[in-house]
């Protein structure tokens, strides 16, 4: 990696634009250059621009306060002090930083960072940062997106931001930070530089896994203790209770069923009674409806009396309404007749004008007819010639397609003929092979058929024998497996029982020891308490002790020595530790006891299950052995029986497989020989016929091809003459027609003019006739309506006389009733009659239904009450007996229902108890298995966590970074040897501590904090170069920038530092240092000088 150029504008105190090209003189030839200028002039801004262009951040801003610290911007908004946009020069509308570099792949790239204000105004709001990466070799933009830029830069540059600031850019105040950091800071930095954060994550994850596994064990133990199953005695009692409850429930259910059947009969009898009562109600309702129709019956009688005179009455009313309208219409017709006679005279004049126009257009048509006829004759001849030409072309194309189809048929026929010949040859060879043994054909067919049948019988017998044998072998294997499992589980159960006894003994011993230790510690502490000393002082000679009752008080005058406070605290701590260890041992022994008990219960259940499976397997094996004997008996008729009996059990399976395969092969071979012989005989005859048909078809196709060739030649000869005739007729037709498209169009145009004139004349004539007809119509209408009016008036007079006489004969029909009845529809009488007939029929139907239902009810009771008198089956006494019977039945059912419910509840409770115990037993078995798995998982993760686990991940991180520190020390010592052979770095003082060996003072080990300024610079520079090598790996870093004040160095240390920088230059690195020390300016000729220009601005210049 190598920096080629740096460009910047409007950043901090450098308005720019500034360009530093390290590939051009004088910087290209300088291995060591200085960046000089007064304090605050902007020297470090150059290195900030370098970091901004590559990473969008700077080392100085990285340590700035976070979100809680803000600056006021020009537009009134606030930005964080750590925001890189704050480096934009105040009053500038935009700024940028740009770096050209050679990446790890040897290609040249350009990284750019830019920021601007809204509308490119100095007081605009700061916009989002823009970053881009360009491949200079291909002049191709790789990305202009910030996220993609952040991913591509470490890949192309070969360094992350942390690695870049430790390997390429040594920022101000951080030159010796790593050298004097503590272990935590040093491990964090090494982790970032080497990208080995996974060790911290592994440490945290292992701690979390161990904690999770420990909690899982505790949860599983709690679950096991929550819900324990019943013992065998309680289980047997529950099963006995279930059997008794089911018997009691069955008895109650049978009793209730008999009562339900009797209740069902009584319910059906009640339904019969209800249907009869409903029939009675229906009859009453029908009769009431009939009585309610009395008014309708009266109206029906009136309609029947009016019916003969209904037409006359309606006609009289209609004439009364019609005569006034008729008189009005006659008056209107008289007025319309006068208007029509005026319109008739106007139409007569229009007809005369239209007739003259028609005569003129007909004369023009007659004059043009000869020319039209001549043009039509020419067009007809042209059409005939064109028709002949199209027919000739169609015929030619048709003949050509037929000729192509014929060629295809000939090719297909030839291909089919070759196939038939090949099939015939193959069939002939096959048949010749079989006919070569003609004398043996009949014999071979019979033998093959016999072999086929024998092979089938043998295969059937062997298949059945094989199936029986496999079944016996499977059952034997299953029995042996179950025996082995039972023996293994029994042995493990016995072993666990012995371990349980031992664990119980250890637990009892530990509990006794813990109790004894507790009492001893309590007594010892009691002797040291202040209250005991005060009580001892109150004892008197020959007086009983109030505590122990003794008369001898040896410690009254000579009490035991009291230990010092420190010794007493140590003694108490030791006693507490002993108690804690004893309690921990007790907890472990109790856990072992519980685990052994759980495993013992599981093995006990497994042994019982294996014994049950063995007992169930024995009948199946006996049945399979009997089937095997039967299969052997069926095999005794064949020659294979002796071979079977001579074999041992292990060889029989292979023998069965071998002979079954042989039988199948013989059967298949016999089938194939018969099939091949039949196929050869069937195939040969049709092939000979097909070959003869192909030959006849080929000859016919050849003859048709010759005919088609002659037709095509004749058609080609007729084409030229017909084409010339068509062209001549087209020319003559164009001369005759002129502007018209055709003779028909010419004639159609003239005829259209005649038609238009004739239509106009006809329209005028029709209008004249229409006016004339209208006059005649109106005259006739007036005459007709006058006569009709007289007739209607006569009819009205006659009807008035007749109806007046009828009304006198029926005075009971009022005028209002008459009008209302006449307004009804003609079919009102029929509808009313139908309604009355329906009501009458409903009464009869209800009466019939009532009688039928009573007869059915009587028959129902007669079948079920044979002892009852038939005449009294439906009377009240019988019904009261049945009601009494129903009440007694209800009482018995109600009395039996609590017993049934109690029996049901008892059975359900017993069944639930058994099922709940089954569930607890299964849950206990599953819980013990889960507990074993959880303990195994806890043991595995616990051992891992003891080695590397930590909640903050520092345990494994320190282990891993100690190895990285060893690598770093090796790299730093290589560089330190090139700078000064006096010093060498080693680990010491702490797991990640650093010591300096001074080889000039008998390899004295010194703390890094005891080094002088020059020594610190040398060691820090070597450490920085080592960090660069460690961070970059195989990456060759050719550029190094040091932003470190050298003003605190004395002349000797400064000379030592300059010698170190010269050594780096000699190693092929380009080194740039920032310093305002005059002595360094004199020794470094190539300088990038930053000169203050006033108003917070600086100018950058190169000096050589």
XYZ file of C-alpha atoms in Angstrom, residues 48 454 597:
3
model
C -7.032 14.686 8.781
C -42.592 -77.358 -12.809
C -33.035 -42.894 42.013
